[in-house]
mmCIF file of C-alpha atoms in Angstrom:
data_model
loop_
_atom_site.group_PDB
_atom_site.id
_atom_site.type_symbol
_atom_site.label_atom_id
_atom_site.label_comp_id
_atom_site.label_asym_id
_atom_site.label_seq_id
_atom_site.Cartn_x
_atom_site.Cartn_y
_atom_site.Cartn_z
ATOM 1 C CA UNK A 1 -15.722 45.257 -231.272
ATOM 2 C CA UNK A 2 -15.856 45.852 -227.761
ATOM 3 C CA UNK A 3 -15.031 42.194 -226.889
ATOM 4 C CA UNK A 4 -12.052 42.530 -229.268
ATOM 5 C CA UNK A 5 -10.717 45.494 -227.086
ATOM 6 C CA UNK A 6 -11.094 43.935 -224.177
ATOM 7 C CA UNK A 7 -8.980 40.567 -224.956
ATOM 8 C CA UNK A 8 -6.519 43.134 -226.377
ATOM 9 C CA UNK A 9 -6.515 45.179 -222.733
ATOM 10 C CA UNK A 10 -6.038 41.436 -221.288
ATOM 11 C CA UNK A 11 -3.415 40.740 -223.112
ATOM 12 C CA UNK A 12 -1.314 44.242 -222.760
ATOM 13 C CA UNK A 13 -1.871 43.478 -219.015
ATOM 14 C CA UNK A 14 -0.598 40.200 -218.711
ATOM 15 C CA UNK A 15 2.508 41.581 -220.727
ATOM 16 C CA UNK A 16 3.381 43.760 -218.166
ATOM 17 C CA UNK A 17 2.193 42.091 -215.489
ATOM 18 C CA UNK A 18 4.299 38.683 -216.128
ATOM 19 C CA UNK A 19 7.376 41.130 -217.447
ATOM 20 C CA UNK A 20 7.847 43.167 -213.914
ATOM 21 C CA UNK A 21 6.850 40.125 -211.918
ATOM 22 C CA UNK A 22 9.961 38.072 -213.837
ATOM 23 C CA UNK A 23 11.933 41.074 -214.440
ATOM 24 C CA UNK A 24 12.292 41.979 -210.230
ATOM 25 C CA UNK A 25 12.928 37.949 -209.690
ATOM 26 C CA UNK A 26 15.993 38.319 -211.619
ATOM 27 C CA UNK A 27 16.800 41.844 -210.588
ATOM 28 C CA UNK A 28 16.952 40.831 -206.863
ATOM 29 C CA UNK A 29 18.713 37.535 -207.771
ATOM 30 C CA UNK A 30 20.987 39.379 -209.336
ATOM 31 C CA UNK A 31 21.818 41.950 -206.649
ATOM 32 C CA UNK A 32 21.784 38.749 -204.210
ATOM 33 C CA UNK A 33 25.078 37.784 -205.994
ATOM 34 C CA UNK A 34 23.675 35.289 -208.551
ATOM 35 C CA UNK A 35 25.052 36.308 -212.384
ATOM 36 C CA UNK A 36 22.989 33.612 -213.379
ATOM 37 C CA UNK A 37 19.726 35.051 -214.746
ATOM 38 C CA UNK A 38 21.610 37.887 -216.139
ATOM 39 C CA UNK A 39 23.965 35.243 -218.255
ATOM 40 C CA UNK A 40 21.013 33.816 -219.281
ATOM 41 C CA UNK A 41 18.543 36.940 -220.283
ATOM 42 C CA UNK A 42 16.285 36.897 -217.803
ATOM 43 C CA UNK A 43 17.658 40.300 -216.601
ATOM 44 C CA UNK A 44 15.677 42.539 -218.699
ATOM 45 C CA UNK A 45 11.994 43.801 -219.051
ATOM 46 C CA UNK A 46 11.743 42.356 -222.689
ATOM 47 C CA UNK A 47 8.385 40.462 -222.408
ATOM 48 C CA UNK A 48 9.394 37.800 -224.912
ATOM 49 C CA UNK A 49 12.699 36.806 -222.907
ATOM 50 C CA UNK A 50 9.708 35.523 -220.332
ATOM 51 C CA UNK A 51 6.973 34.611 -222.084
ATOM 52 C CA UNK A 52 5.109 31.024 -221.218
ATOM 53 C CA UNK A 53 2.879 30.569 -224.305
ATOM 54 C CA UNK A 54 0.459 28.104 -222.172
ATOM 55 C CA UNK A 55 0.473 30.510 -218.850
ATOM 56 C CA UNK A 56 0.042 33.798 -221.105
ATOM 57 C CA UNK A 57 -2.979 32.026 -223.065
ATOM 58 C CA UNK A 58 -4.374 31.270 -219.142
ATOM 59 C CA UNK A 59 -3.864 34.215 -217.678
ATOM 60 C CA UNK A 60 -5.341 36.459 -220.498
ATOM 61 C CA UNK A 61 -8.423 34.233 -220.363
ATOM 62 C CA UNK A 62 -9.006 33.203 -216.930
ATOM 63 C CA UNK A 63 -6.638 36.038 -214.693
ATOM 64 C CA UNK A 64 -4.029 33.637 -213.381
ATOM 65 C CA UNK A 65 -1.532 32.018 -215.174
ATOM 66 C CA UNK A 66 2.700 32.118 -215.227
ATOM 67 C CA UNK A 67 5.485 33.253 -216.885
ATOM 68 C CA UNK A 68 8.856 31.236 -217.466
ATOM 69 C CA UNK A 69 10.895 30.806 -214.016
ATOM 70 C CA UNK A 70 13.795 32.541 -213.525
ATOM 71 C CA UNK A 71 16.832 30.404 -213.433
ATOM 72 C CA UNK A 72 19.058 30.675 -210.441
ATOM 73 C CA UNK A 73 21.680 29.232 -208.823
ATOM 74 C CA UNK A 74 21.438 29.763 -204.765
ATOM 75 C CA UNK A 75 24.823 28.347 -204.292
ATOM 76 C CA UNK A 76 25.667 31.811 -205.518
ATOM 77 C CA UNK A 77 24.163 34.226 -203.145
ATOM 78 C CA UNK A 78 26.087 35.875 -200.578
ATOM 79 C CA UNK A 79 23.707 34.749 -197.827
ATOM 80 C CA UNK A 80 22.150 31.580 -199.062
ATOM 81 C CA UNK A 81 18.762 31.563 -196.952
ATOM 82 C CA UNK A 82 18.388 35.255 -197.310
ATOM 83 C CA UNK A 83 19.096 35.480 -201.226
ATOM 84 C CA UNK A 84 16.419 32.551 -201.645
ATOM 85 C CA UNK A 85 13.913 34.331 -199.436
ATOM 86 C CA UNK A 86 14.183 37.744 -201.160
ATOM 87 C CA UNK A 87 14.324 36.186 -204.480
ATOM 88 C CA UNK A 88 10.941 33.671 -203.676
ATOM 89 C CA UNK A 89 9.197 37.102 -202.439
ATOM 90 C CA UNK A 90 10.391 39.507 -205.243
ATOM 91 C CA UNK A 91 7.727 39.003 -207.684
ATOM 92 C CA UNK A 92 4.954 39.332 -205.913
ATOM 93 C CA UNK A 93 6.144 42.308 -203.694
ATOM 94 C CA UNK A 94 6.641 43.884 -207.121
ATOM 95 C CA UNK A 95 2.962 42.775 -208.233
ATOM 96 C CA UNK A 96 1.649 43.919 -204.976
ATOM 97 C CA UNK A 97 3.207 47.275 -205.150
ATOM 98 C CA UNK A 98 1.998 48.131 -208.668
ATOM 99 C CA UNK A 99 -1.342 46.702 -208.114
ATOM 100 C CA UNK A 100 -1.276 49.838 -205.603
ATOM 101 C CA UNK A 101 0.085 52.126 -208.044
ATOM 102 C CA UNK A 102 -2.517 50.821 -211.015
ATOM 103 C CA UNK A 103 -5.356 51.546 -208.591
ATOM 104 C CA UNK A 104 -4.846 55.380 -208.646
ATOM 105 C CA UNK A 105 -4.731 55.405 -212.275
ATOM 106 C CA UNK A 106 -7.595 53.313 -212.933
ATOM 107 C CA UNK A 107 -9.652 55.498 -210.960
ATOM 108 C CA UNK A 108 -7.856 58.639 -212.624
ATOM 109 C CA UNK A 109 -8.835 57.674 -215.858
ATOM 110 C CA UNK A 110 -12.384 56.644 -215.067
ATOM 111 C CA UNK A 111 -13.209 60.125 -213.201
ATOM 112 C CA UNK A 112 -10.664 62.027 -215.331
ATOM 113 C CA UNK A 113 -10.271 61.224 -218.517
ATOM 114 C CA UNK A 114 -12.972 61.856 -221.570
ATOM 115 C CA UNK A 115 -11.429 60.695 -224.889
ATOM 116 C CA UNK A 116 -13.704 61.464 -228.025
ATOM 117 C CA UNK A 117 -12.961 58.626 -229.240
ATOM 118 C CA UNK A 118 -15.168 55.996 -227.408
ATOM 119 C CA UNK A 119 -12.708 53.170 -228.327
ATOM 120 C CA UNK A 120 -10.044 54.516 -227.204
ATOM 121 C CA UNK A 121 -11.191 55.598 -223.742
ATOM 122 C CA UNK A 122 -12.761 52.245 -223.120
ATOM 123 C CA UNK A 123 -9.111 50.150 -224.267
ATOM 124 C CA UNK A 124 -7.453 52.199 -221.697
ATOM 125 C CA UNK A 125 -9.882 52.023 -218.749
ATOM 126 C CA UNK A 126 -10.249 48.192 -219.498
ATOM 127 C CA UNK A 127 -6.499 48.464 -218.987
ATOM 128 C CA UNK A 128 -5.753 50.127 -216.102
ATOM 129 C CA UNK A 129 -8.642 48.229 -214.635
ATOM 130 C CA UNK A 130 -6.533 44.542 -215.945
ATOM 131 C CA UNK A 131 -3.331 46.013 -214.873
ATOM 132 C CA UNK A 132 -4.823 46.133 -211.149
ATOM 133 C CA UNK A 133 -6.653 43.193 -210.993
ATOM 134 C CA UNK A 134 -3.867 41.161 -212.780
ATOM 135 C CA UNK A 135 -1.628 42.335 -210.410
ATOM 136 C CA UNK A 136 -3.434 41.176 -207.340
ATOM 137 C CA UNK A 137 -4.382 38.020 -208.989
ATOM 138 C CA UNK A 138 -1.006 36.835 -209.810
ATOM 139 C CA UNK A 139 0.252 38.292 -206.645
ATOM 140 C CA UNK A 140 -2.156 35.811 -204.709
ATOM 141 C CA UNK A 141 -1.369 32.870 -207.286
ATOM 142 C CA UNK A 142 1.891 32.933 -206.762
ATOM 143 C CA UNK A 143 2.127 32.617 -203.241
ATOM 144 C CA UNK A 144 -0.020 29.381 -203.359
ATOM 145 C CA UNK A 145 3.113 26.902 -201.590
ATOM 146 C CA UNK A 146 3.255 24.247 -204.568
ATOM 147 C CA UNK A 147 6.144 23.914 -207.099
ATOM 148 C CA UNK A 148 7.155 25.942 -209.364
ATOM 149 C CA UNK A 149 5.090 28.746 -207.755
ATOM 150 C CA UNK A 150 6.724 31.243 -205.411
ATOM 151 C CA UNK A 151 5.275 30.068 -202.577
ATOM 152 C CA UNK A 152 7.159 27.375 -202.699
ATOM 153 C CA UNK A 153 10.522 28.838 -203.156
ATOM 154 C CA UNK A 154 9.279 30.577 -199.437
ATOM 155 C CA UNK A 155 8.856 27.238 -198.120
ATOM 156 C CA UNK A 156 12.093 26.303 -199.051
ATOM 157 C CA UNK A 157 13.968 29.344 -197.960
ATOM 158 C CA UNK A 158 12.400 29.396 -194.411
ATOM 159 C CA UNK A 159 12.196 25.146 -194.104
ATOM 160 C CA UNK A 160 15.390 23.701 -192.461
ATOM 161 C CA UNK A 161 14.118 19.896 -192.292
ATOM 162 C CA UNK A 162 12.911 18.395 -195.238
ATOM 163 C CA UNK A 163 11.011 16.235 -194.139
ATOM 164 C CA UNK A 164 7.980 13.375 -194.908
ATOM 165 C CA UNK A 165 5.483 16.041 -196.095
ATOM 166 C CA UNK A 166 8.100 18.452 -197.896
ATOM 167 C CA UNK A 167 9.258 15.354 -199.971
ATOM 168 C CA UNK A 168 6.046 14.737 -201.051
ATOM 169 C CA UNK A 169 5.213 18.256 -201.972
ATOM 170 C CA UNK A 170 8.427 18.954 -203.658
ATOM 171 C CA UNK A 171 7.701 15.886 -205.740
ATOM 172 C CA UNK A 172 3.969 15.833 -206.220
ATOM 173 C CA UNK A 173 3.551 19.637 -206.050
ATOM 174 C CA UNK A 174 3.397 20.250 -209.883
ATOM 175 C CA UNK A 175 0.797 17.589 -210.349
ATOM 176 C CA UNK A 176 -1.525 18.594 -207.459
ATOM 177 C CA UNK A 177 -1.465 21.891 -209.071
ATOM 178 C CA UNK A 178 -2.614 21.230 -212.467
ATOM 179 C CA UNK A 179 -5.151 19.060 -211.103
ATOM 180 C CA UNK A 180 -6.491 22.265 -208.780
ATOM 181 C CA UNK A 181 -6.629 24.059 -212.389
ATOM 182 C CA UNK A 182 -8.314 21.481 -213.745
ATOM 183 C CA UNK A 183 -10.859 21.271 -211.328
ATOM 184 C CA UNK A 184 -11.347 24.708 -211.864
ATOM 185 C CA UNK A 185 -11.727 25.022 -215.186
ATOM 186 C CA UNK A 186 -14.085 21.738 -215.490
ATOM 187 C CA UNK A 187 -16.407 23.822 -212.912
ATOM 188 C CA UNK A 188 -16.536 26.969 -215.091
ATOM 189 C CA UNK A 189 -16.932 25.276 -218.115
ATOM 190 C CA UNK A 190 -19.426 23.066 -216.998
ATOM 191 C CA UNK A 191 -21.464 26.423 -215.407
ATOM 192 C CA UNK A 192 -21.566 27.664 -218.857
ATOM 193 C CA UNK A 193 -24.138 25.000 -220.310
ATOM 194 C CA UNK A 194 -27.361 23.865 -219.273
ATOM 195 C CA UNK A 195 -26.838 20.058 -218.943
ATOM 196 C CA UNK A 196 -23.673 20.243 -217.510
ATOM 197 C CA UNK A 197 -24.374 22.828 -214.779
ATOM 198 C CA UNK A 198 -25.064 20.140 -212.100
ATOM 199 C CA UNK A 199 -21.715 18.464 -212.456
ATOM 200 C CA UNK A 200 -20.425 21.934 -212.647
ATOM 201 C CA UNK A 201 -21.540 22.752 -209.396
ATOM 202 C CA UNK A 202 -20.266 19.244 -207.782
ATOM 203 C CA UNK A 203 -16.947 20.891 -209.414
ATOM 204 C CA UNK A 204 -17.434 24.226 -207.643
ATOM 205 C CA UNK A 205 -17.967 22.593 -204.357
ATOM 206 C CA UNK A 206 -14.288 21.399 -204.456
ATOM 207 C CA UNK A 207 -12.699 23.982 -206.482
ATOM 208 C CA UNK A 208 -9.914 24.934 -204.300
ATOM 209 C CA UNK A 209 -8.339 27.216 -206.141
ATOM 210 C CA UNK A 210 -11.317 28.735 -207.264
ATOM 211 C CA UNK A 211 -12.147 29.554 -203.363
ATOM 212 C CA UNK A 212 -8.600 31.054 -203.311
ATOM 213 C CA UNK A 213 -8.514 33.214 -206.061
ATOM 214 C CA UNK A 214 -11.736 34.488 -205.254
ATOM 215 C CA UNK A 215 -11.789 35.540 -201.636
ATOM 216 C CA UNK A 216 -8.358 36.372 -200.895
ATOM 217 C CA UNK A 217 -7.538 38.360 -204.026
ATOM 218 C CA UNK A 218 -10.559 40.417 -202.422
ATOM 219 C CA UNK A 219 -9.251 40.358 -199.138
ATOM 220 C CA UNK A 220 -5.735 41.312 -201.096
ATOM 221 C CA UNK A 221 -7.544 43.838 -202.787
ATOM 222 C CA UNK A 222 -8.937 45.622 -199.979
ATOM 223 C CA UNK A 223 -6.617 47.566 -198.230
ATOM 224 C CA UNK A 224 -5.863 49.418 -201.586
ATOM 225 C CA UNK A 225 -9.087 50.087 -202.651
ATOM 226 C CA UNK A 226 -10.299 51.254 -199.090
ATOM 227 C CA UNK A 227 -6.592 53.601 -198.904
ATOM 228 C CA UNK A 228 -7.704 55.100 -202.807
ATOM 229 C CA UNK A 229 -10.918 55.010 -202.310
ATOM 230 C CA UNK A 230 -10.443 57.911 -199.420
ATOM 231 C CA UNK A 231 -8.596 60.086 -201.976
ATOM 232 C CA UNK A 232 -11.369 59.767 -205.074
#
């Protein structure tokens, strides 16, 4: 029952998580001077109108995944460089800024709060607890510099010359990051039975992305729990 719960808290997470991360793409798009993601419904905190079936299913089960990009037409913005740059950045200064705000609450519900109901209170601390972590995670995900991630919309806002290496990351980017997941879900599959844990662990040893979302959502993670962690 309790595992049950849990995916359920996952998945309630992810739902918000992916919606406001989307939802403040478009938004500053939007105010940027591109009516593109409004004329084509991205401009609205509907989950479904962002939904990626195959980065929902991964990010409930593994705490990273993606949404569907917002569409957008930079020809459009009033200042091209600086409408790309504050669009690339929007969604995960929104996920970093409610991973702050989901701290608190967390922490207010685990010290505060005593439902009767033992179900109840542990769907919404697993929740509050998702809604942080998810935040940070997709936050730091996100700004990995491959294609279609948002890191890579930075790269292109701030590059001027497109050169040799940009070429081959704008055009290879999408494959070398499916093959980081890959590699990272081969090692933690592979951990999880006997005779496969020493080719797991040759996995681990070049699990980039595993490395990444493991110490720098910390380091991400940090600063806010140090700040709360004063208060409670």
């Amino acid at each position: 029952m309790y595992r049950l719960i849990e995916l359920l808290a996952s998945f309630l997470a992810v739902t918000i998580v992916l919606t406001l991360h989307e939802f403040s793409h478009a938004y500053v798009a939007y105010k940027c001077g591109d009516p593109t993601p409004k004329f084509r419904g991205r401009l609205t905190l509907n989950p479904l109108a962002h939904f990626d079936i195959l980065g929902l299913v991964l990010f409930a089960f593994a705490g990273f995944g993606w949404a569907k990009p917002v569409p957008i037409n930079p020809n459009n913005f009033r200042h091209y460089k600086r409408g790309l740059g504050l669009t690339a950045i929007a969604g995960v200064t929104m996920n970093y800024i409610t991973a702050f705000l989901f701290c608190p609450l967390h922490l207010l519900v685990v010290n505060y709060v005593n439902i009767p109901i033992v179900y109840l209170q542990f769907l919404l601390e697993a929740l509050t607890l998702y809604l942080f972590v998810y935040s940070v995670s997709f936050c730091v995900f996100n700004l990995i510099p491959l294609a279609p991630l948002d890191g890579w919309r930075v790269v292109q806002a701030v590059n001027r010359r497109h050169g040799r290496i940009y070429r081959f990351f704008e055009k290879y980017g999408s494959i070398i990051l499916i093959v980081l997941i890959g590699i990272h879900f081969l090692a933690n599959f592979m951990m999880g039975f006997e005779m496969l844990q020493l080719a797991g662990r040759i996995f681990s040893y070049v699990d980039i992305l595993g490395y990444i979302m493991t110490y720098v959502v910390r380091a991400f993670m940090w600063p806010i729990t140090a700040l709360w962690g004063l208060v409670f």
